[in-house]
């Protein structure tokens, strides 16, 4: 059943014993939305936990670990946030694939896998939706909840610099500030602090960018060897996909990242409004938003993945310009 903010809040009021899940390789929006919803439900007098996500990186650990469900917890109500399909559910969430009672999401590619859903693809971040739900549910958010929701909203918009940022995004950020949030230290932590390993990797990523279609498409590859040689871990990978698209004249920036082996890869696509990132990633079994999407194709080498992407890009740009 499709539900708006008011009906979703009513649904949450009438249920209890919540378990909240998010997606594989969770980002700030996934963690912030899960933590924010959990805190808000607890403020409403509900029993609520977040399912431990084994892909959690050190950057977000302190914001979520105290909310993790105890071993043996049996939920009555399972909720997902920021998760477009059951294939994207966190790796230890498989037992709940057919038991999701409510999905809160902002992905236009959401497959409708939940019994009920509250989806608004006009929102830049799932955290925006969670904020409105909690305001309908409780009438306010405390400063701790404001902090994790700010992480959700700010990270999915590149600290409000990405093209997906809307007036609503700024409205939610302003309201979080009114709740008592001091955002300066969070901004420094999330956006202005990098490890030496990350700097070393960025240098390689930038120097390895390949340009196609007269400079309108930029593709860079991050191999497992590059990760090992620079000492980078998952903690260093936030927003690495924004680099190729930051070059002047680029309409589509693609980051191809080798994970555990040659045929285990993650593809991230960032585009201008001229290119549909969601449609491009669907060619590889993925999806996302109009200007930001991803895929994790199985059984294909990086070269084969690139050829698949070219098939889609040839429909947007002049194929004769591919190598120009």
Short mmCIF file of C-alpha atoms in Angstrom, two decimals:
data_model
loop_
_atom_site.label_atom_id
_atom_site.label_comp_id
_atom_site.label_asym_id
_atom_site.label_seq_id
_atom_site.Cartn_x
_atom_site.Cartn_y
_atom_site.Cartn_z
CA UNK A 1 0.00 0.00 0.00
CA UNK A 2 1.24 3.46 -0.94
CA UNK A 3 1.22 5.81 2.03
CA UNK A 4 1.88 9.51 2.52
CA UNK A 5 3.60 11.06 5.54
CA UNK A 6 0.45 11.23 7.67
CA UNK A 7 -0.62 7.65 6.98
CA UNK A 8 2.91 6.42 7.60
CA UNK A 9 2.98 8.14 10.99
CA UNK A 10 -0.39 6.59 11.82
CA UNK A 11 0.95 3.19 10.81
CA UNK A 12 3.96 3.60 13.08
CA UNK A 13 1.71 4.69 15.97
CA UNK A 14 -0.35 1.50 15.65
CA UNK A 15 2.63 -0.89 15.52
CA UNK A 16 5.54 -1.76 17.80
CA UNK A 17 8.71 -3.86 18.22
CA UNK A 18 10.45 -2.39 15.20
CA UNK A 19 13.56 -3.62 13.43
CA UNK A 20 15.06 -1.18 10.92
CA UNK A 21 17.26 -2.30 8.02
CA UNK A 22 19.16 -0.43 5.32
CA UNK A 23 21.29 -1.38 2.34
CA UNK A 24 24.64 -2.91 1.42
CA UNK A 25 27.68 -0.67 1.76
CA UNK A 26 25.59 1.86 3.68
CA UNK A 27 26.28 5.56 3.24
CA UNK A 28 25.40 8.52 5.43
CA UNK A 29 21.79 8.62 4.26
CA UNK A 30 21.26 4.92 4.99
CA UNK A 31 22.78 5.13 8.47
CA UNK A 32 21.33 8.54 9.31
CA UNK A 33 17.82 7.61 8.21
CA UNK A 34 17.89 4.32 10.13
CA UNK A 35 19.28 5.93 13.28
CA UNK A 36 16.92 8.89 13.03
CA UNK A 37 13.83 6.72 12.61
CA UNK A 38 14.92 4.45 15.46
CA UNK A 39 15.45 7.37 17.83
CA UNK A 40 12.15 8.93 16.81
CA UNK A 41 10.25 5.70 17.41
CA UNK A 42 11.81 5.36 20.83
CA UNK A 43 10.80 8.94 21.60
CA UNK A 44 7.24 7.88 20.73
CA UNK A 45 7.44 5.14 23.35
CA UNK A 46 8.09 2.30 20.93
CA UNK A 47 10.58 -0.55 21.11
CA UNK A 48 12.88 -0.05 18.13
CA UNK A 49 16.30 -1.26 17.02
CA UNK A 50 18.53 -1.07 13.96
CA UNK A 51 19.83 -4.35 12.55
CA UNK A 52 23.62 -4.47 12.75
CA UNK A 53 25.06 -3.90 9.30
CA UNK A 54 28.39 -5.70 8.76
CA UNK A 55 29.39 -3.13 6.11
CA UNK A 56 29.33 -0.26 8.61
CA UNK A 57 32.50 1.80 8.39
CA UNK A 58 34.29 3.50 11.25
CA UNK A 59 33.06 6.91 10.11
CA UNK A 60 29.45 6.12 11.04
CA UNK A 61 29.95 3.54 13.78
CA UNK A 62 29.51 5.85 16.76
CA UNK A 63 26.17 7.10 15.44
CA UNK A 64 24.56 3.67 15.06
CA UNK A 65 26.15 1.05 17.29
CA UNK A 66 24.16 1.91 20.41
CA UNK A 67 20.96 1.31 18.44
CA UNK A 68 21.77 -2.19 17.21
CA UNK A 69 19.32 -4.95 18.03
CA UNK A 70 20.35 -7.40 20.76
CA UNK A 71 20.97 -10.98 19.74
CA UNK A 72 17.74 -12.93 19.56
CA UNK A 73 15.45 -9.93 19.12
CA UNK A 74 12.31 -10.94 17.24
CA UNK A 75 10.55 -7.98 15.60
CA UNK A 76 6.85 -7.54 15.00
CA UNK A 77 7.40 -4.81 12.41
CA UNK A 78 10.25 -4.71 9.87
CA UNK A 79 11.07 -1.37 8.24
CA UNK A 80 13.64 -0.58 5.56
CA UNK A 81 15.08 2.85 4.80
CA UNK A 82 16.89 4.11 1.69
CA UNK A 83 16.69 0.66 0.06
CA UNK A 84 15.30 0.32 -3.45
CA UNK A 85 15.06 -3.47 -3.72
CA UNK A 86 15.51 -6.65 -1.71
CA UNK A 87 18.65 -7.34 -3.75
CA UNK A 88 20.15 -4.23 -2.14
CA UNK A 89 19.25 -5.21 1.43
CA UNK A 90 22.19 -5.39 3.82
CA UNK A 91 23.98 -8.71 3.53
CA UNK A 92 22.62 -10.13 6.80
CA UNK A 93 19.04 -9.05 6.05
CA UNK A 94 18.10 -11.87 3.71
CA UNK A 95 15.77 -13.56 6.19
CA UNK A 96 13.55 -10.48 6.02
CA UNK A 97 13.28 -10.27 2.22
CA UNK A 98 9.63 -11.32 2.23
CA UNK A 99 8.81 -9.83 5.63
CA UNK A 100 9.27 -6.09 5.06
CA UNK A 101 6.22 -4.33 6.45
CA UNK A 102 7.20 -0.78 5.52
CA UNK A 103 9.76 0.78 3.16
CA UNK A 104 10.72 4.44 3.50
CA UNK A 105 12.67 5.48 0.44
CA UNK A 106 13.46 8.22 -2.08
CA UNK A 107 14.64 6.08 -5.00
CA UNK A 108 12.47 6.24 -8.14
CA UNK A 109 13.72 2.72 -8.91
CA UNK A 110 12.08 1.24 -5.78
CA UNK A 111 10.58 -2.11 -6.79
CA UNK A 112 7.61 -2.03 -4.38
CA UNK A 113 8.85 -5.04 -2.41
CA UNK A 114 7.33 -3.96 0.92
CA UNK A 115 3.75 -4.53 2.08
CA UNK A 116 3.53 -0.76 2.60
CA UNK A 117 5.74 2.04 1.42
CA UNK A 118 6.32 5.74 1.80
CA UNK A 119 8.32 6.82 -1.24
CA UNK A 120 9.05 10.35 -2.42
CA UNK A 121 11.52 10.47 -5.29
CA UNK A 122 11.52 14.28 -5.27
CA UNK A 123 13.53 14.21 -2.04
CA UNK A 124 17.31 14.40 -2.33
CA UNK A 125 17.74 12.14 0.70
CA UNK A 126 15.69 9.58 2.56
CA UNK A 127 16.47 11.57 5.69
CA UNK A 128 14.13 14.31 4.47
CA UNK A 129 11.22 11.85 4.47
CA UNK A 130 12.15 10.45 7.87
CA UNK A 131 12.25 13.98 9.31
CA UNK A 132 8.71 14.72 8.10
CA UNK A 133 7.45 11.38 9.43
CA UNK A 134 8.92 12.07 12.86
CA UNK A 135 7.45 15.56 12.95
CA UNK A 136 4.03 14.06 12.20
CA UNK A 137 4.64 11.32 14.77
CA UNK A 138 6.13 13.36 17.63
CA UNK A 139 5.91 17.03 16.71
CA UNK A 140 9.66 17.52 17.26
CA UNK A 141 13.09 15.89 17.13
CA UNK A 142 15.77 16.05 19.81
CA UNK A 143 19.32 17.18 19.10
CA UNK A 144 20.71 13.62 18.80
CA UNK A 145 18.08 12.74 16.22
CA UNK A 146 18.73 16.03 14.43
CA UNK A 147 22.43 15.14 14.17
CA UNK A 148 21.92 11.79 12.44
CA UNK A 149 19.26 13.20 10.12
CA UNK A 150 21.62 16.03 9.20
CA UNK A 151 24.24 13.40 8.33
CA UNK A 152 21.62 11.72 6.10
CA UNK A 153 20.61 14.89 4.28
CA UNK A 154 24.03 16.50 3.96
CA UNK A 155 25.95 13.45 2.76
CA UNK A 156 23.45 12.54 0.03
CA UNK A 157 23.69 16.09 -1.33
CA UNK A 158 27.46 16.56 -1.04
CA UNK A 159 26.94 19.14 1.71
CA UNK A 160 24.16 20.73 -0.38
CA UNK A 161 26.37 21.10 -3.47
CA UNK A 162 24.92 18.33 -5.68
CA UNK A 163 22.25 19.04 -8.28
CA UNK A 164 19.71 16.92 -6.39
CA UNK A 165 19.54 19.55 -3.60
CA UNK A 166 16.14 21.23 -3.45
CA UNK A 167 14.38 23.91 -1.43
CA UNK A 168 12.95 21.10 0.69
CA UNK A 169 16.47 19.91 1.49
CA UNK A 170 17.34 23.35 2.81
CA UNK A 171 14.05 23.46 4.74
CA UNK A 172 14.84 20.23 6.55
CA UNK A 173 18.42 21.33 7.29
CA UNK A 174 17.12 24.63 8.68
CA UNK A 175 14.60 22.84 10.90
CA UNK A 176 17.33 20.50 12.17
CA UNK A 177 19.33 23.58 13.11
CA UNK A 178 16.31 24.94 14.96
CA UNK A 179 16.25 21.69 16.95
CA UNK A 180 19.61 22.69 18.45
CA UNK A 181 22.02 21.02 16.06
CA UNK A 182 25.51 22.52 15.90
CA UNK A 183 26.44 21.56 12.35
CA UNK A 184 29.97 22.96 12.08
CA UNK A 185 31.80 20.01 13.62
CA UNK A 186 29.66 17.54 11.69
CA UNK A 187 30.53 19.31 8.43
CA UNK A 188 34.21 19.15 9.28
CA UNK A 189 33.98 15.46 10.18
CA UNK A 190 31.95 14.46 7.15
CA UNK A 191 33.38 16.68 4.42
CA UNK A 192 36.65 18.36 5.36
CA UNK A 193 38.71 15.56 6.89
CA UNK A 194 40.58 12.92 4.84
CA UNK A 195 43.23 10.35 5.63
CA UNK A 196 46.61 10.38 3.90
CA UNK A 197 45.59 7.12 2.25
CA UNK A 198 42.57 8.81 0.70
CA UNK A 199 44.74 11.63 -0.66
CA UNK A 200 47.08 9.06 -2.22
CA UNK A 201 44.19 7.23 -3.83
CA UNK A 202 42.62 10.45 -5.14
CA UNK A 203 45.88 11.24 -6.90
CA UNK A 204 45.75 7.92 -8.75
CA UNK A 205 42.06 8.26 -9.51
CA UNK A 206 42.56 11.70 -11.05
CA UNK A 207 45.61 10.72 -13.07
CA UNK A 208 43.83 7.63 -14.40
CA UNK A 209 40.70 9.32 -15.74
CA UNK A 210 39.89 8.43 -19.35
CA UNK A 211 37.80 10.77 -21.49
CA UNK A 212 35.31 9.79 -24.18
CA UNK A 213 32.74 11.44 -26.44
CA UNK A 214 34.70 14.62 -26.86
CA UNK A 215 35.33 14.98 -23.14
CA UNK A 216 31.68 14.65 -22.11
CA UNK A 217 32.23 11.29 -20.39
CA UNK A 218 34.95 10.60 -17.82
CA UNK A 219 35.69 7.10 -16.57
CA UNK A 220 38.11 6.14 -13.84
CA UNK A 221 38.99 2.72 -12.45
CA UNK A 222 39.92 1.82 -8.89
CA UNK A 223 41.57 -1.59 -8.72
CA UNK A 224 42.09 -3.77 -5.66
CA UNK A 225 45.82 -3.25 -6.19
CA UNK A 226 45.40 0.53 -5.91
CA UNK A 227 43.53 0.08 -2.64
CA UNK A 228 46.27 -2.17 -1.25
CA UNK A 229 49.13 0.08 -2.35
CA UNK A 230 47.61 3.24 -0.88
CA UNK A 231 46.38 1.52 2.28
CA UNK A 232 42.78 2.61 1.69
CA UNK A 233 39.83 0.84 3.30
CA UNK A 234 36.06 1.27 3.08
CA UNK A 235 36.45 4.12 5.57
CA UNK A 236 38.17 6.14 2.83
CA UNK A 237 35.67 5.63 0.03
CA UNK A 238 32.89 8.11 0.77
CA UNK A 239 32.04 10.24 -2.26
CA UNK A 240 35.00 8.95 -4.29
CA UNK A 241 32.56 8.65 -7.21
CA UNK A 242 32.22 12.44 -7.44
CA UNK A 243 35.78 12.91 -8.74
CA UNK A 244 35.44 12.16 -12.50
CA UNK A 245 32.28 14.25 -12.80
CA UNK A 246 34.01 17.30 -11.32
CA UNK A 247 36.09 17.86 -14.47
CA UNK A 248 34.93 20.83 -16.54
CA UNK A 249 32.81 19.82 -19.52
CA UNK A 250 31.98 16.34 -18.21
CA UNK A 251 28.30 15.38 -18.41
CA UNK A 252 28.74 11.82 -17.10
CA UNK A 253 31.34 10.69 -14.57
CA UNK A 254 31.76 6.96 -14.02
CA UNK A 255 33.79 5.22 -11.32
CA UNK A 256 34.45 1.51 -11.77
CA UNK A 257 35.72 -0.09 -8.60
CA UNK A 258 37.13 -3.59 -8.33
CA UNK A 259 36.17 -5.20 -5.03
CA UNK A 260 37.29 -8.68 -3.99
CA UNK A 261 38.15 -9.96 -7.44
CA UNK A 262 38.25 -9.30 -11.17
CA UNK A 263 34.55 -10.12 -11.60
CA UNK A 264 33.28 -8.41 -8.44
CA UNK A 265 32.84 -4.72 -9.17
CA UNK A 266 30.91 -1.66 -8.06
CA UNK A 267 29.91 0.97 -10.60
CA UNK A 268 28.96 4.51 -9.59
CA UNK A 269 27.56 7.02 -12.09
CA UNK A 270 27.12 10.75 -11.54
CA UNK A 271 25.64 12.87 -14.30
CA UNK A 272 24.22 16.22 -15.35
CA UNK A 273 20.50 16.39 -16.23
CA UNK A 274 21.44 15.55 -19.82
CA UNK A 275 22.22 11.92 -18.93
CA UNK A 276 19.92 9.50 -17.06
CA UNK A 277 22.23 7.73 -14.59
CA UNK A 278 19.40 5.44 -13.48
CA UNK A 279 18.78 4.19 -17.03
CA UNK A 280 22.50 3.68 -17.60
CA UNK A 281 22.92 1.58 -14.46
CA UNK A 282 19.85 -0.49 -15.25
CA UNK A 283 21.87 -1.94 -18.13
CA UNK A 284 24.03 -3.56 -15.44
CA UNK A 285 21.21 -4.62 -13.13
CA UNK A 286 21.42 -1.54 -10.93
CA UNK A 287 19.58 1.73 -10.57
CA UNK A 288 19.13 4.80 -8.42
CA UNK A 289 18.34 8.39 -9.30
CA UNK A 290 18.28 10.44 -12.49
CA UNK A 291 21.71 11.96 -11.78
CA UNK A 292 23.22 9.47 -9.33
CA UNK A 293 23.01 5.71 -9.63
CA UNK A 294 25.04 2.56 -9.21
CA UNK A 295 25.30 -1.13 -9.98
CA UNK A 296 27.16 -4.19 -8.75
CA UNK A 297 27.27 -6.48 -11.81
CA UNK A 298 28.34 -10.06 -11.32
CA UNK A 299 30.43 -12.16 -13.67
CA UNK A 300 31.71 -9.28 -15.83
CA UNK A 301 35.23 -7.93 -16.10
CA UNK A 302 35.85 -4.19 -15.94
CA UNK A 303 36.39 -4.18 -19.71
CA UNK A 304 33.08 -5.93 -20.33
CA UNK A 305 31.31 -3.51 -18.00
CA UNK A 306 32.77 -0.56 -19.89
CA UNK A 307 31.45 -1.94 -23.18
CA UNK A 308 27.97 -2.29 -21.66
CA UNK A 309 28.12 1.33 -20.53
CA UNK A 310 29.20 2.41 -24.01
CA UNK A 311 26.05 0.76 -25.43
CA UNK A 312 23.95 3.09 -23.31
CA UNK A 313 26.15 6.14 -23.82
CA UNK A 314 26.03 5.69 -27.60
CA UNK A 315 22.31 6.48 -27.37
CA UNK A 316 23.03 9.80 -25.64
CA UNK A 317 26.18 10.98 -27.41
CA UNK A 318 27.39 10.61 -30.97
CA UNK A 319 28.96 7.11 -31.23
CA UNK A 320 31.50 8.50 -33.69
CA UNK A 321 32.82 10.71 -30.87
CA UNK A 322 33.34 7.81 -28.45
CA UNK A 323 37.14 7.81 -28.78
CA UNK A 324 37.51 11.50 -29.38
#
